Amino acid sequence: MVNIFHYNGGAVVAMVGKDCVAIASDHRFGLNFSTVSTDRPKLHRLGPKLFVGLTGLGTDTQTVAEKLTFRSKLYALREQRELSPKALSALVSHMLYERRFGPYFTEPVVAGLDADGNPYIACMDLFGSECAPGTFVVGGTCSDSLWGMCESLWRPDLSPDELFETISQAMLSALDRDCLSGWGASVVVVTNDKVISREIKARMD
């Protein structure tokens, strides 16, 4: 039986640095081993310093992204303040768990800075079970390769430039080992005073 999480492919990784956080995703969208599009990043901005990455079944990731955009804007209107990373993580977890009997086939990765400038990252399974290690989190079809590369390259208190280099090298190395993701990647580094977004090239096969 085909794993439904592998049907469209994709990879997301997030890392914590010193007063900064980074999140990256690949660009490929496919149907099993056939590549349909090479320009579909999985990152969605839900606040000035808040991002979520969604991998899994393409239709479900699109639905979850639209619901999260709606709920984050509604939160900002009701509370008169921006959604924090921890609040978003709780929102995503609750939204996935309430659909546990007919789940969204997606693995969200949350990354951002809170109001005090503290970095926060978390990942979840399709039932909303949260993991927030404070170092790095991964999701997608090449998560095993990403785990290995992140464990090898990541270290505490990385500067924004070092964090960009580390997450980029981890992503590129993992994409080279997975045929269901790739075709370049988008990397976003969030600091207290700016958000840096870059595109990196990868193998085009």
PDB file of N, CA, C and O in Angstrom, residues 82-128:
ATOM      1  N   GLU A  82      -0.991  40.050  17.666  1.00  0.00           N
ATOM      2  CA  GLU A  82      -0.583  39.001  16.730  1.00  0.00           C
ATOM      3  C   GLU A  82      -0.522  37.646  17.424  1.00  0.00           C
ATOM      4  O   GLU A  82      -0.261  37.544  18.624  1.00  0.00           O
ATOM      5  N   LEU A  83      -0.761  36.620  16.646  1.00  0.00           N
ATOM      6  CA  LEU A  83      -0.686  35.249  17.129  1.00  0.00           C
ATOM      7  C   LEU A  83       0.763  34.900  17.452  1.00  0.00           C
ATOM      8  O   LEU A  83       1.665  35.148  16.652  1.00  0.00           O
ATOM      9  N   SER A  84       1.003  34.334  18.633  1.00  0.00           N
ATOM     10  CA  SER A  84       2.355  33.914  19.018  1.00  0.00           C
ATOM     11  C   SER A  84       2.636  32.510  18.480  1.00  0.00           C
ATOM     12  O   SER A  84       1.707  31.756  18.166  1.00  0.00           O
ATOM     13  N   PRO A  85       3.910  32.126  18.381  1.00  0.00           N
ATOM     14  CA  PRO A  85       4.218  30.773  17.890  1.00  0.00           C
ATOM     15  C   PRO A  85       3.605  29.666  18.746  1.00  0.00           C
ATOM     16  O   PRO A  85       3.095  28.681  18.221  1.00  0.00           O
ATOM     17  N   LYS A  86       3.640  29.822  20.063  1.00  0.00           N
ATOM     18  CA  LYS A  86       3.059  28.802  20.937  1.00  0.00           C
ATOM     19  C   LYS A  86       1.540  28.724  20.763  1.00  0.00           C
ATOM     20  O   LYS A  86       0.951  27.639  20.775  1.00  0.00           O
ATOM     21  N   ALA A  87       0.904  29.887  20.604  1.00  0.00           N
ATOM     22  CA  ALA A  87      -0.542  29.902  20.388  1.00  0.00           C
ATOM     23  C   ALA A  87      -0.889  29.259  19.048  1.00  0.00           C
ATOM     24  O   ALA A  87      -1.877  28.517  18.943  1.00  0.00           O
ATOM     25  N   LEU A  88      -0.093  29.534  18.018  1.00  0.00           N
ATOM     26  CA  LEU A  88      -0.330  28.906  16.714  1.00  0.00           C
ATOM     27  C   LEU A  88      -0.152  27.402  16.800  1.00  0.00           C
ATOM     28  O   LEU A  88      -0.937  26.639  16.225  1.00  0.00           O
ATOM     29  N   SER A  89       0.876  26.964  17.515  1.00  0.00           N
ATOM     30  CA  SER A  89       1.105  25.537  17.670  1.00  0.00           C
ATOM     31  C   SER A  89      -0.087  24.864  18.356  1.00  0.00           C
ATOM     32  O   SER A  89      -0.538  23.785  17.945  1.00  0.00           O
ATOM     33  N   ALA A  90      -0.623  25.506  19.387  1.00  0.00           N
ATOM     34  CA  ALA A  90      -1.801  24.964  20.068  1.00  0.00           C
ATOM     35  C   ALA A  90      -3.018  24.962  19.147  1.00  0.00           C
ATOM     36  O   ALA A  90      -3.820  24.018  19.152  1.00  0.00           O
ATOM     37  N   LEU A  91      -3.155  26.025  18.332  1.00  0.00           N
ATOM     38  CA  LEU A  91      -4.259  26.115  17.383  1.00  0.00           C
ATOM     39  C   LEU A  91      -4.197  24.992  16.354  1.00  0.00           C
ATOM     40  O   LEU A  91      -5.199  24.330  16.068  1.00  0.00           O
ATOM     41  N   VAL A  92      -2.997  24.763  15.791  1.00  0.00           N
ATOM     42  CA  VAL A  92      -2.827  23.705  14.791  1.00  0.00           C
ATOM     43  C   VAL A  92      -3.101  22.337  15.415  1.00  0.00           C
ATOM     44  O   VAL A  92      -3.792  21.497  14.838  1.00  0.00           O
ATOM     45  N   SER A  93      -2.553  22.122  16.600  1.00  0.00           N
ATOM     46  CA  SER A  93      -2.747  20.842  17.280  1.00  0.00           C
ATOM     47  C   SER A  93      -4.229  20.570  17.536  1.00  0.00           C
ATOM     48  O   SER A  93      -4.724  19.456  17.300  1.00  0.00           O
ATOM     49  N   HIS A  94      -4.946  21.584  18.005  1.00  0.00           N
ATOM     50  CA  HIS A  94      -6.382  21.426  18.270  1.00  0.00           C
ATOM     51  C   HIS A  94      -7.153  21.171  16.977  1.00  0.00           C
ATOM     52  O   HIS A  94      -8.042  20.313  16.937  1.00  0.00           O
ATOM     53  N   MET A  95      -6.797  21.900  15.922  1.00  0.00           N
ATOM     54  CA  MET A  95      -7.497  21.760  14.649  1.00  0.00           C
ATOM     55  C   MET A  95      -7.305  20.358  14.062  1.00  0.00           C
ATOM     56  O   MET A  95      -8.242  19.766  13.513  1.00  0.00           O
ATOM     57  N   LEU A  96      -6.109  19.799  14.202  1.00  0.00           N
ATOM     58  CA  LEU A  96      -5.855  18.458  13.694  1.00  0.00           C
ATOM     59  C   LEU A  96      -6.540  17.400  14.555  1.00  0.00           C
ATOM     60  O   LEU A  96      -7.079  16.412  14.033  1.00  0.00           O
ATOM     61  N   TYR A  97      -6.525  17.600  15.863  1.00  0.00           N
ATOM     62  CA  TYR A  97      -7.107  16.588  16.752  1.00  0.00           C
ATOM     63  C   TYR A  97      -8.629  16.506  16.610  1.00  0.00           C
ATOM     64  O   TYR A  97      -9.205  15.421  16.719  1.00  0.00           O
ATOM     65  N   GLU A  98      -9.264  17.639  16.342  1.00  0.00           N
ATOM     66  CA  GLU A  98     -10.718  17.594  16.195  1.00  0.00           C
ATOM     67  C   GLU A  98     -11.140  16.867  14.921  1.00  0.00           C
ATOM     68  O   GLU A  98     -12.300  16.504  14.777  1.00  0.00           O
ATOM     69  N   ARG A  99     -10.184  16.633  14.013  1.00  0.00           N
ATOM     70  CA  ARG A  99     -10.448  15.851  12.800  1.00  0.00           C
ATOM     71  C   ARG A  99      -9.811  14.464  12.873  1.00  0.00           C
ATOM     72  O   ARG A  99      -9.521  13.850  11.833  1.00  0.00           O
ATOM     73  N   ARG A 100      -9.597  13.931  14.068  1.00  0.00           N
ATOM     74  CA  ARG A 100      -8.833  12.699  14.236  1.00  0.00           C
ATOM     75  C   ARG A 100      -9.492  11.483  13.599  1.00  0.00           C
ATOM     76  O   ARG A 100      -8.804  10.518  13.247  1.00  0.00           O
ATOM     77  N   PHE A 101     -10.828  11.504  13.435  1.00  0.00           N
ATOM     78  CA  PHE A 101     -11.508  10.358  12.834  1.00  0.00           C
ATOM     79  C   PHE A 101     -11.555  10.445  11.306  1.00  0.00           C
ATOM     80  O   PHE A 101     -11.898   9.469  10.640  1.00  0.00           O
ATOM     81  N   GLY A 102     -11.231  11.601  10.781  1.00  0.00           N
ATOM     82  CA  GLY A 102     -11.089  11.796   9.340  1.00  0.00           C
ATOM     83  C   GLY A 102      -9.988  12.815   9.136  1.00  0.00           C
ATOM     84  O   GLY A 102     -10.246  13.952   8.763  1.00  0.00           O
ATOM     85  N   PRO A 103      -8.742  12.424   9.414  1.00  0.00           N
ATOM     86  CA  PRO A 103      -7.654  13.401   9.587  1.00  0.00           C
ATOM     87  C   PRO A 103      -7.205  14.071   8.291  1.00  0.00           C
ATOM     88  O   PRO A 103      -7.382  13.546   7.194  1.00  0.00           O
ATOM     89  N   TYR A 104      -6.615  15.254   8.490  1.00  0.00           N
ATOM     90  CA  TYR A 104      -5.868  15.900   7.413  1.00  0.00           C
ATOM     91  C   TYR A 104      -4.508  15.206   7.337  1.00  0.00           C
ATOM     92  O   TYR A 104      -3.790  15.133   8.328  1.00  0.00           O
ATOM     93  N   PHE A 105      -4.148  14.740   6.147  1.00  0.00           N
ATOM     94  CA  PHE A 105      -2.871  14.046   5.999  1.00  0.00           C
ATOM     95  C   PHE A 105      -1.758  15.066   5.780  1.00  0.00           C
ATOM     96  O   PHE A 105      -1.296  15.288   4.663  1.00  0.00           O
ATOM     97  N   THR A 106      -1.342  15.690   6.869  1.00  0.00           N
ATOM     98  CA  THR A 106      -0.296  16.697   6.806  1.00  0.00           C
ATOM     99  C   THR A 106       0.524  16.662   8.087  1.00  0.00           C
ATOM    100  O   THR A 106       0.032  16.230   9.141  1.00  0.00           O
ATOM    101  N   GLU A 107       1.765  17.099   7.990  1.00  0.00           N
ATOM    102  CA  GLU A 107       2.674  17.183   9.133  1.00  0.00           C
ATOM    103  C   GLU A 107       3.160  18.625   9.261  1.00  0.00           C
ATOM    104  O   GLU A 107       4.152  18.999   8.640  1.00  0.00           O
ATOM    105  N   PRO A 108       2.486  19.445  10.052  1.00  0.00           N
ATOM    106  CA  PRO A 108       2.850  20.859  10.148  1.00  0.00           C
ATOM    107  C   PRO A 108       4.145  21.082  10.936  1.00  0.00           C
ATOM    108  O   PRO A 108       4.452  20.351  11.887  1.00  0.00           O
ATOM    109  N   VAL A 109       4.875  22.104  10.520  1.00  0.00           N
ATOM    110  CA  VAL A 109       6.064  22.577  11.237  1.00  0.00           C
ATOM    111  C   VAL A 109       5.880  24.070  11.490  1.00  0.00           C
ATOM    112  O   VAL A 109       5.691  24.838  10.543  1.00  0.00           O
ATOM    113  N   VAL A 110       5.904  24.471  12.757  1.00  0.00           N
ATOM    114  CA  VAL A 110       5.700  25.869  13.152  1.00  0.00           C
ATOM    115  C   VAL A 110       7.043  26.473  13.550  1.00  0.00           C
ATOM    116  O   VAL A 110       7.828  25.834  14.259  1.00  0.00           O
ATOM    117  N   ALA A 111       7.304  27.697  13.106  1.00  0.00           N
ATOM    118  CA  ALA A 111       8.542  28.393  13.471  1.00  0.00           C
ATOM    119  C   ALA A 111       8.272  29.885  13.567  1.00  0.00           C
ATOM    120  O   ALA A 111       7.546  30.446  12.742  1.00  0.00           O
ATOM    121  N   GLY A 112       8.856  30.519  14.579  1.00  0.00           N
ATOM    122  CA  GLY A 112       8.678  31.960  14.717  1.00  0.00           C
ATOM    123  C   GLY A 112       9.328  32.494  15.977  1.00  0.00           C
ATOM    124  O   GLY A 112       9.919  31.747  16.770  1.00  0.00           O
ATOM    125  N   LEU A 113       9.214  33.813  16.152  1.00  0.00           N
ATOM    126  CA  LEU A 113       9.703  34.498  17.351  1.00  0.00           C
ATOM    127  C   LEU A 113       8.508  35.044  18.113  1.00  0.00           C
ATOM    128  O   LEU A 113       7.577  35.586  17.515  1.00  0.00           O
ATOM    129  N   ASP A 114       8.536  34.924  19.444  1.00  0.00           N
ATOM    130  CA  ASP A 114       7.445  35.477  20.245  1.00  0.00           C
ATOM    131  C   ASP A 114       7.659  36.967  20.491  1.00  0.00           C
ATOM    132  O   ASP A 114       8.602  37.577  19.963  1.00  0.00           O
ATOM    133  N   ALA A 115       6.782  37.576  21.294  1.00  0.00           N
ATOM    134  CA  ALA A 115       6.845  39.022  21.521  1.00  0.00           C
ATOM    135  C   ALA A 115       8.141  39.453  22.197  1.00  0.00           C
ATOM    136  O   ALA A 115       8.580  40.598  22.045  1.00  0.00           O
ATOM    137  N   ASP A 116       8.779  38.553  22.931  1.00  0.00           N
ATOM    138  CA  ASP A 116      10.046  38.857  23.618  1.00  0.00           C
ATOM    139  C   ASP A 116      11.266  38.528  22.768  1.00  0.00           C
ATOM    140  O   ASP A 116      12.403  38.656  23.242  1.00  0.00           O
ATOM    141  N   GLY A 117      11.033  38.059  21.543  1.00  0.00           N
ATOM    142  CA  GLY A 117      12.142  37.732  20.651  1.00  0.00           C
ATOM    143  C   GLY A 117      12.725  36.349  20.855  1.00  0.00           C
ATOM    144  O   GLY A 117      13.802  36.054  20.337  1.00  0.00           O
ATOM    145  N   ASN A 118      12.021  35.493  21.603  1.00  0.00           N
ATOM    146  CA  ASN A 118      12.511  34.133  21.838  1.00  0.00           C
ATOM    147  C   ASN A 118      12.084  33.216  20.703  1.00  0.00           C
ATOM    148  O   ASN A 118      10.908  33.206  20.316  1.00  0.00           O
ATOM    149  N   PRO A 119      13.013  32.424  20.155  1.00  0.00           N
ATOM    150  CA  PRO A 119      12.651  31.523  19.048  1.00  0.00           C
ATOM    151  C   PRO A 119      11.839  30.335  19.541  1.00  0.00           C
ATOM    152  O   PRO A 119      12.007  29.871  20.672  1.00  0.00           O
ATOM    153  N   TYR A 120      10.952  29.862  18.685  1.00  0.00           N
ATOM    154  CA  TYR A 120      10.114  28.708  19.018  1.00  0.00           C
ATOM    155  C   TYR A 120       9.863  27.908  17.748  1.00  0.00           C
ATOM    156  O   TYR A 120       9.524  28.474  16.704  1.00  0.00           O
ATOM    157  N   ILE A 121      10.051  26.594  17.846  1.00  0.00           N
ATOM    158  CA  ILE A 121       9.725  25.689  16.735  1.00  0.00           C
ATOM    159  C   ILE A 121       8.978  24.481  17.287  1.00  0.00           C
ATOM    160  O   ILE A 121       9.158  24.104  18.451  1.00  0.00           O
ATOM    161  N   ALA A 122       8.132  23.904  16.457  1.00  0.00           N
ATOM    162  CA  ALA A 122       7.377  22.711  16.858  1.00  0.00           C
ATOM    163  C   ALA A 122       6.939  21.966  15.605  1.00  0.00           C
ATOM    164  O   ALA A 122       6.797  22.561  14.530  1.00  0.00           O
ATOM    165  N   CYS A 123       6.739  20.677  15.752  1.00  0.00           N
ATOM    166  CA  CYS A 123       6.183  19.873  14.664  1.00  0.00           C
ATOM    167  C   CYS A 123       5.087  18.986  15.238  1.00  0.00           C
ATOM    168  O   CYS A 123       5.026  18.756  16.454  1.00  0.00           O
ATOM    169  N   MET A 124       4.221  18.511  14.363  1.00  0.00           N
ATOM    170  CA  MET A 124       3.092  17.685  14.783  1.00  0.00           C
ATOM    171  C   MET A 124       2.863  16.548  13.800  1.00  0.00           C
ATOM    172  O   MET A 124       3.258  16.650  12.632  1.00  0.00           O
ATOM    173  N   ASP A 125       2.207  15.490  14.297  1.00  0.00           N
ATOM    174  CA  ASP A 125       1.758  14.448  13.385  1.00  0.00           C
ATOM    175  C   ASP A 125       0.336  14.776  12.924  1.00  0.00           C
ATOM    176  O   ASP A 125      -0.201  15.842  13.255  1.00  0.00           O
ATOM    177  N   LEU A 126      -0.283  13.873  12.175  1.00  0.00           N
ATOM    178  CA  LEU A 126      -1.593  14.191  11.612  1.00  0.00           C
ATOM    179  C   LEU A 126      -2.694  14.274  12.671  1.00  0.00           C
ATOM    180  O   LEU A 126      -3.771  14.806  12.400  1.00  0.00           O
ATOM    181  N   PHE A 127      -2.424  13.782  13.891  1.00  0.00           N
ATOM    182  CA  PHE A 127      -3.417  13.881  14.968  1.00  0.00           C
ATOM    183  C   PHE A 127      -3.171  15.075  15.889  1.00  0.00           C
ATOM    184  O   PHE A 127      -3.894  15.256  16.871  1.00  0.00           O
ATOM    185  N   GLY A 128      -2.138  15.860  15.609  1.00  0.00           N
ATOM    186  CA  GLY A 128      -1.876  17.053  16.404  1.00  0.00           C
ATOM    187  C   GLY A 128      -0.989  16.834  17.602  1.00  0.00           C
ATOM    188  O   GLY A 128      -0.876  17.723  18.451  1.00  0.00           O
TER     189      GLY A 128
END
